[in-house]
Structure formats: structure tokens, C-alpha cells
Coordinates of C-alpha atoms and ligand atoms in Angstrom, one line a residue:
E19 CA -19.1 -1.3 73.4
P20 CA -18.2 -1.5 69.9
L21 CA -14.8 -1.5 69.4
S22 CA -13.6 -2.6 73.0
E23 CA -13.3 -6.5 70.5
A24 CA -10.0 -5.1 67.9
L25 CA -8.9 -3.1 70.4
Q26 CA -7.7 -5.8 73.0
R27 CA -6.6 -8.0 70.3
Y28 CA -3.2 -4.7 70.7
H29 CA -3.6 -3.9 74.1
P30 CA -4.4 -6.7 76.8
V31 CA -5.8 -3.9 78.9
G32 CA -5.7 -4.9 83.1
Q33 CA -2.9 -7.3 82.7
A34 CA -0.1 -4.9 84.1
S35 CA -0.6 -1.3 85.3
P36 CA -1.2 0.7 82.2
R37 CA 1.0 3.7 84.1
D38 CA 3.9 1.0 83.7
S39 CA 6.7 2.5 81.2
H40 CA 7.4 -1.5 80.3
E41 CA 4.3 -1.8 79.1
I42 CA 3.5 1.2 77.6
R43 CA 6.2 0.1 75.4
L44 CA 4.7 -3.0 74.7
S45 CA 1.0 -2.6 74.5
S46 CA 3.1 0.5 71.9
D47 CA 4.7 -1.9 69.4
R48 CA 1.3 -3.5 69.8
V49 CA -0.2 -1.1 69.0
L50 CA 2.5 -0.6 65.6
A51 CA 1.5 -4.0 64.5
G52 CA -2.2 -3.0 64.2
L53 CA -0.9 -0.4 61.4
G54 CA 1.1 -2.0 59.8
A55 CA -1.5 -4.7 59.5
G56 CA -3.1 -2.5 58.3
S57 CA -6.7 -2.2 60.3
L58 CA -4.7 1.1 62.2
R59 CA -3.4 3.8 59.4
L60 CA -2.5 7.0 59.1
V61 CA -3.5 9.7 55.9
Y62 CA -1.8 12.7 55.7
Q63 CA -4.1 16.1 54.6
P64 CA -1.7 18.9 53.5
K65 CA -1.2 22.4 55.4
V66 CA -0.7 25.0 52.4
D67 CA 1.7 28.3 51.8
M68 CA -1.4 30.4 51.6
Q69 CA 0.1 32.8 49.2
D70 CA 1.8 31.0 47.0
G71 CA 0.3 27.8 47.3
S72 CA 3.5 25.7 48.6
L73 CA 3.0 22.4 50.5
V74 CA 4.6 23.6 54.3
G75 CA 3.3 20.9 56.3
A76 CA 0.9 18.1 56.7
E77 CA -1.3 16.3 59.5
A78 CA -1.5 12.8 60.5
L79 CA -5.2 11.8 61.1
L80 CA -6.4 8.2 61.7
R81 CA -8.7 5.8 60.1
W82 CA -9.7 2.5 61.7
Q83 CA -11.3 0.2 59.3
D84 CA -12.4 -2.5 61.9
A85 CA -13.4 -6.4 60.7
E86 CA -16.5 -6.2 62.0
H87 CA -17.2 -3.1 62.2
G88 CA -15.9 -1.2 59.5
Y89 CA -15.5 2.3 58.9
V90 CA -15.0 3.9 62.8
P91 CA -14.8 7.4 62.9
A92 CA -11.5 9.1 64.4
P93 CA -12.9 10.1 67.3
E94 CA -14.2 7.5 68.6
V95 CA -11.0 5.5 67.9
I96 CA -10.2 7.5 70.3
R97 CA -12.5 7.8 73.0
A98 CA -12.5 4.1 73.5
A99 CA -8.6 3.6 73.6
E100 CA -9.2 6.3 76.5
S101 CA -11.4 4.2 78.1
A102 CA -9.0 1.6 77.4
N103 CA -6.1 3.4 78.7
L104 CA -4.4 2.9 75.1
I105 CA -4.0 6.3 74.6
D106 CA -0.6 6.6 75.7
A107 CA 0.3 3.8 73.5
L108 CA -1.4 4.8 71.2
T109 CA -0.1 8.7 70.5
L110 CA 3.5 6.9 70.7
S111 CA 2.4 4.6 68.1
V112 CA 0.8 7.3 65.5
L113 CA 4.0 9.2 66.8
E114 CA 6.7 6.4 65.3
R115 CA 4.4 6.4 62.4
T116 CA 5.1 10.4 61.5
V117 CA 8.4 9.9 62.4
H118 CA 8.6 6.9 59.7
D119 CA 7.3 8.5 57.4
R120 CA 8.8 11.7 57.3
A121 CA 11.8 10.0 56.0
A122 CA 9.9 8.5 54.1
F123 CA 8.8 11.8 52.8
L124 CA 12.8 13.2 52.6
R125 CA 13.7 10.7 51.1
A126 CA 11.3 11.8 48.5
G127 CA 12.8 15.6 48.8
I128 CA 9.9 16.6 50.9
D129 CA 10.8 18.6 53.5
I130 CA 7.6 18.5 55.6
N131 CA 7.1 19.7 59.0
I132 CA 4.5 17.0 60.3
A133 CA 1.6 17.7 62.7
F134 CA -0.4 14.3 64.7
N135 CA -3.1 15.6 67.5
V136 CA -2.2 14.3 71.3
S137 CA -5.1 14.0 74.2
M138 CA -5.7 16.2 76.6
H139 CA -5.8 12.3 78.9
N140 CA -1.4 12.5 77.0
L141 CA -0.8 15.8 79.2
H142 CA -1.4 14.2 82.1
N143 CA 1.4 11.6 81.8
L144 CA 4.8 14.5 81.8
A145 CA 7.0 10.6 81.1
I146 CA 5.5 10.8 77.5
I147 CA 7.0 14.4 76.4
D148 CA 10.4 12.7 77.5
Q149 CA 9.1 9.9 75.5
M150 CA 7.9 11.4 72.5
S151 CA 11.5 13.6 72.3
E152 CA 13.5 9.9 72.4
I153 CA 11.5 8.8 69.3
V154 CA 11.8 11.1 67.2
A155 CA 16.4 11.1 68.5
A156 CA 16.0 7.8 68.5
A157 CA 15.6 8.6 64.0
R158 CA 17.2 10.9 64.4
D159 CA 15.1 13.7 63.5
Q160 CA 14.8 17.1 64.6
P161 CA 11.6 17.4 67.3
E162 CA 11.2 21.0 65.3
C163 CA 9.8 19.4 62.5
F164 CA 7.1 17.5 64.5
T165 CA 3.7 19.1 65.8
L166 CA 2.1 18.3 68.7
E167 CA -1.6 19.3 67.9
V168 CA -4.2 19.4 71.4
T169 CA -7.6 20.9 70.8
E170 CA -8.9 23.8 73.1
T171 CA -12.0 22.5 73.8
H172 CA -11.0 20.8 76.9
L173 CA -7.6 22.6 77.4
M174 CA -9.7 24.0 80.4
E175 CA -10.3 21.0 82.9
D176 CA -7.3 21.1 83.9
R177 CA -4.8 23.4 83.5
A178 CA -2.3 22.7 85.5
H179 CA -0.5 20.0 83.7
V180 CA -1.1 21.4 80.6
L181 CA 0.8 24.0 81.1
E182 CA 3.6 22.2 81.6
A183 CA 2.8 19.6 79.5
L184 CA 3.4 21.9 76.6
I185 CA 6.0 23.4 78.1
R186 CA 7.9 20.7 78.0
S187 CA 6.7 20.1 74.9
R188 CA 8.1 23.4 73.8
L189 CA 11.6 22.9 75.9
H190 CA 12.2 19.7 73.4
G191 CA 12.0 21.4 70.7
F192 CA 8.2 20.5 69.5
K193 CA 5.5 22.8 67.8
V194 CA 2.4 23.3 69.4
A195 CA -0.7 24.4 67.4
I196 CA -4.5 25.2 69.1
D197 CA -6.4 22.6 67.3
D198 CA -10.1 24.2 67.1
Y199 CA -9.4 27.6 68.0
G200 CA -12.8 29.3 68.4
T201 CA -14.6 27.1 70.0
G202 CA -13.9 25.6 73.2
A203 CA -14.0 27.6 76.8
A204 CA -10.5 28.8 77.2
T205 CA -10.1 31.9 78.6
M206 CA -8.7 34.1 76.4
Q207 CA -5.8 34.2 79.5
F208 CA -5.5 30.8 79.9
L209 CA -4.8 30.9 75.8
M210 CA -2.0 32.9 75.7
Q211 CA 0.3 31.7 78.8
L212 CA 0.2 29.4 76.4
P213 CA 3.9 28.4 75.0
S214 CA 1.7 27.7 71.6
T215 CA 3.4 27.8 68.2
E216 CA 0.4 28.0 66.2
L217 CA -3.4 28.6 66.1
K218 CA -6.2 26.2 64.0
I219 CA -8.4 29.2 63.1
D220 CA -11.5 25.9 63.7
R221 CA -13.8 25.4 60.3
S222 CA -17.3 27.2 62.2
F223 CA -15.4 30.2 61.7
V224 CA -14.2 30.3 58.0
A225 CA -17.3 28.6 57.1
A226 CA -19.5 31.7 58.9
A227 CA -16.9 34.7 57.6
P228 CA -18.5 34.5 53.7
R229 CA -21.8 34.4 54.1
S230 CA -22.0 37.1 57.6
E231 CA -20.8 40.4 58.2
Q232 CA -20.6 39.0 61.8
G233 CA -19.1 36.2 60.3
R234 CA -15.8 38.2 59.1
V235 CA -15.2 40.1 61.4
L236 CA -14.9 36.7 64.3
F237 CA -12.4 35.1 61.4
Q238 CA -10.5 38.5 60.9
S239 CA -10.0 39.3 64.8
A240 CA -9.2 35.4 65.4
I241 CA -6.7 35.7 63.0
E242 CA -5.6 39.1 63.8
L243 CA -5.1 38.3 67.3
G244 CA -3.0 35.3 66.6
I245 CA -0.5 37.2 63.5
R246 CA -0.1 39.7 67.1
L247 CA 0.4 37.5 69.0
G248 CA 3.6 36.0 66.8
Q249 CA 1.3 32.7 65.7
T250 CA 1.4 30.6 62.4
V251 CA -2.3 31.5 61.9
I252 CA -4.4 28.5 60.3
A253 CA -7.2 28.1 59.0
E254 CA -9.8 24.5 59.0
G255 CA -11.4 23.2 56.5
V256 CA -10.8 25.2 53.6
E257 CA -13.6 23.9 51.6
T258 CA -14.2 26.4 49.2
E259 CA -12.4 29.4 47.6
V260 CA -14.7 32.0 48.3
E261 CA -13.1 31.0 51.9
A262 CA -9.4 30.5 51.0
R263 CA -9.6 34.2 49.0
L264 CA -11.3 35.3 52.5
A265 CA -9.0 34.4 54.4
R266 CA -5.8 34.9 52.1
E267 CA -7.0 38.5 51.9
L268 CA -7.4 38.5 56.0
G269 CA -3.9 37.5 56.3
C270 CA -4.1 34.1 57.9
H271 CA -0.4 32.6 56.6
L272 CA -2.3 28.6 56.1
G273 CA -5.1 26.9 54.7
Q274 CA -5.8 23.4 55.6
G275 CA -8.8 21.3 54.1
Y276 CA -10.7 19.4 50.6
F277 CA -10.0 22.5 48.6
Y278 CA -6.4 22.4 49.0
G279 CA -6.3 18.0 49.3
R280 CA -8.1 15.8 51.2
P281 CA -6.5 13.3 53.7
M282 CA -4.1 10.4 51.6
E283 CA -2.2 7.7 51.8
L284 CA 1.9 8.9 52.4
D285 CA 2.5 7.9 48.6
E286 CA -0.8 9.7 46.8
L287 CA 0.8 13.0 49.2
I288 CA 4.1 11.8 47.7
A289 CA 3.1 12.1 44.2
W290 CA 0.6 15.4 44.9
T291 CA 1.6 18.6 43.2
P292 CA 4.2 20.4 45.5
T293 CA 2.4 23.5 43.8
H294 CA -1.0 24.3 44.0
P295 CA -4.1 27.7 43.1
V296 CA -3.3 30.1 45.6
E297 CA -7.9 30.7 44.9
Ligands
C2E309 P1 -8.8 17.7 64.2 O1 -7.7 17.3 64.5 O2 -9.5 19.0 64.1 O3 -8.8 17.6 61.5 C1 -10.0 18.0 61.0 C2 -10.4 17.1 60.6 O4 -11.0 17.8 59.9 C3 -10.0 16.2 60.4 O5 -11.0 15.3 60.2 C4 -10.4 16.2 58.9 O6 -10.6 14.7 58.0 C5 -11.3 17.1 59.2 N1 -11.0 18.1 57.5 C6 -10.3 18.5 57.1 N2 -10.6 19.5 56.3 C7 -11.9 19.6 55.9 C8 -13.6 20.0 55.0 O7 -12.3 20.8 54.4 N3 -14.4 19.8 55.8 C9 -14.6 19.3 56.1 N4 -15.6 19.2 57.3 N5 -13.4 18.9 58.0 C10 -12.5 18.8 57.3 P2 -11.4 13.2 61.4 O8 -10.3 12.9 60.5 O9 -12.1 12.7 61.3 O10 -11.2 13.9 62.3 C11 -11.8 13.8 63.6 C12 -11.2 14.3 65.0 O11 -10.4 13.0 65.5 C13 -9.3 15.7 64.3 O12 -10.0 16.7 64.6 C14 -9.3 15.3 66.2 O13 -9.4 15.9 66.9 C15 -9.5 13.6 66.3 N6 -8.0 12.5 65.9 C16 -7.8 12.0 64.9 N7 -6.8 11.4 64.2 C17 -6.4 11.2 65.7 C18 -4.9 10.8 66.3 O14 -4.1 9.9 65.6 N8 -4.9 11.2 67.6 C19 -5.9 12.3 68.6 N9 -6.0 12.4 69.2 N10 -7.4 12.9 68.4 C20 -7.3 12.0 66.3
MG310 MG1 -5.7 18.0 64.8
MG311 MG1 -9.3 21.3 63.8
MG312 MG1 -11.8 20.4 63.8

């Protein structure tokens, strides 16, 4: 297993019960050390208001540069962290870092919501939601300024836990986004029970929309459904001007994708111009 050695450096797997909360804090510190050392870091991709081009948020995305294996794609890092029972520590470390980084954005006069991705495994542990809340409170920041992104794909696998964890997140004040909307097996009935605040329409719909009438109808329906359900609707993976214009015309609130901006280092995003052309 390619990543196991690298992960061992941050988490002494098998030494203590990984579900023990003290162990989670301890390993969290170790992963944080990894973030500090530069092998594991975060980049931020802008979320832009489609009407006026302003920056309204950013999504934190994990980057791993391993000394031996080079660049390791984020989903692979997550899978390895899950199988090493390191995922709670990793998610908490990511949140700690985003809380720290949001303070840097604020000092630069940029008050934006920061989104971070949450693994399905995290939602089995309700205590992690309380720990997230404590991390934000310790920095005297507001949970409303942070969004948990949960991928639709696996949501149906453990409905009771997912629902409970997301309700708990909302009670603590966090925002909740349904990621990769439209690609998973989640039923409409279940999705509508979820206390989400944001619907992220998957890139596959965004890309298909300008290419066929059927693609446009699907994209439009997804946007309208989200709007009617009171969600903030965001188009993911917007790459072209044509896709951006169509999404905007169909009433999509926000856009994210290479067309607006690639995932960037913290300093790069701070230097990034706050207002961008709408299309
Ligand atoms: P995601 O949450 O859906 O993130 C969006 C992915 O699309 C990112 O890939 C981003 O770099 C990429 N992307 C952004 N704009 C465009 C575009 O215009 N076109 C195309 N083709 N792609 C675009 P990335 O960074 O490789 O991350 C992949 C997935 O890994 C994420 O999908 C997320 O599910 C997961 N992931 C990343 N960071 C974390 C993390 O800290 N924790 C957890 N649990 N998962 C993470
Ligand atoms: Mg995401
Ligand atoms: Mg996504
Ligand atoms: Mg995606």
C-alpha cells in the first residue's frame, strides 16, 4: 500500500484505540505537524457570485506531496486515511487549519465562508461534530462561516447516521453542502430530509448543459429544484465562458471551477482580485 508509510509518520496506527478521543487529539496534532511540514497542505478554490463576480467563499482541498511517491491525488489520500483509521484526525486537522487560515483572510479584509470536505466515515462519529464546534469556538470564530461538504454518492449507505450528524452540524451553526449533486444513488426523498443549505451541482451536468437539449433540461431542473428548496445553488467545475453564462442565465447563484479560479495557496487567494468578470 503506497501511502501507508507516509501515514505512519503522522499516526502511530494500532498503538491505541483510534476511537479514544485523547488519541484523536494526539494524532490530530501529528497530522497538523504534517501540514506544517509541507508534505500535506491545503489549497483554496474560490466560490464566486455569478451575478456580480464577487468572491463569496472558498473550498479547502487537500494536497499531498510525498517524498517517495510524489503527488498523491486527494481521493487516494482520503482512502488511505480511512483505512488507517486516521480520517477523523485528518478532518479535524483540516478544519483547524482552515480556521487558522480564515483568520488570515479576515486580517487581509476578506470575510468569506470556508468549505471543507467531510468523509462518510466521519459521520459515524457524532462526537466529531462537537469537536468541530469546539475548534471554531476556541478561535472565537462563527460556525456559520464554515461549510461541511458531504458527497452525495455514499449518503444512502448509512442514512440514520448521516441524518443525525448533519442535524447536529446545523444545530451547532455550521452550513452543510451536498457535494457532487446528481451523481449519487441518494433518493430525492432522502435528500429532502437533509438539513442542507447548499446544493453543489456536479461538473458532469455543467459540462453536458451546453452540449444537448437534454443536458440543458437536466441542469436547469437541478438548479430550479435547489432554488425551490431554499438552497444556495452552485455549479461545480465551471471551465468555460459558455458554461458560466448558461448557469447564470438559469439562475444558479454561485460558480466554482477553473474558469473562475484554480485551487490556490492561501497567499495567492488573498492576492487574487476580489471581483471578476461575470462571463
Ligand atoms: P470535490 O469536493 O468535489 O472537489 C472538487 C474537485 O474538482 C477538486 O479536485 C477540484 O480541484 C476539481 N476541480 C475544480 N474546478 C474544476 C474544473 O473546472 N474542472 C475540473 N475538471 N475539475 C475541477 P481534487 O482537489 O483533486 O479533489 C478531489 C476530491 O477529493 C474532492 O472532490 C473531495 O471529494 C476529495 N477531497 C479533497 N480534499 C479533501 C479533504 O480535505 N477531505 C476529504 N474528506 N475529501 C477531500
Ligand atoms: Mg467538495
Ligand atoms: Mg464537488
Ligand atoms: Mg466532485
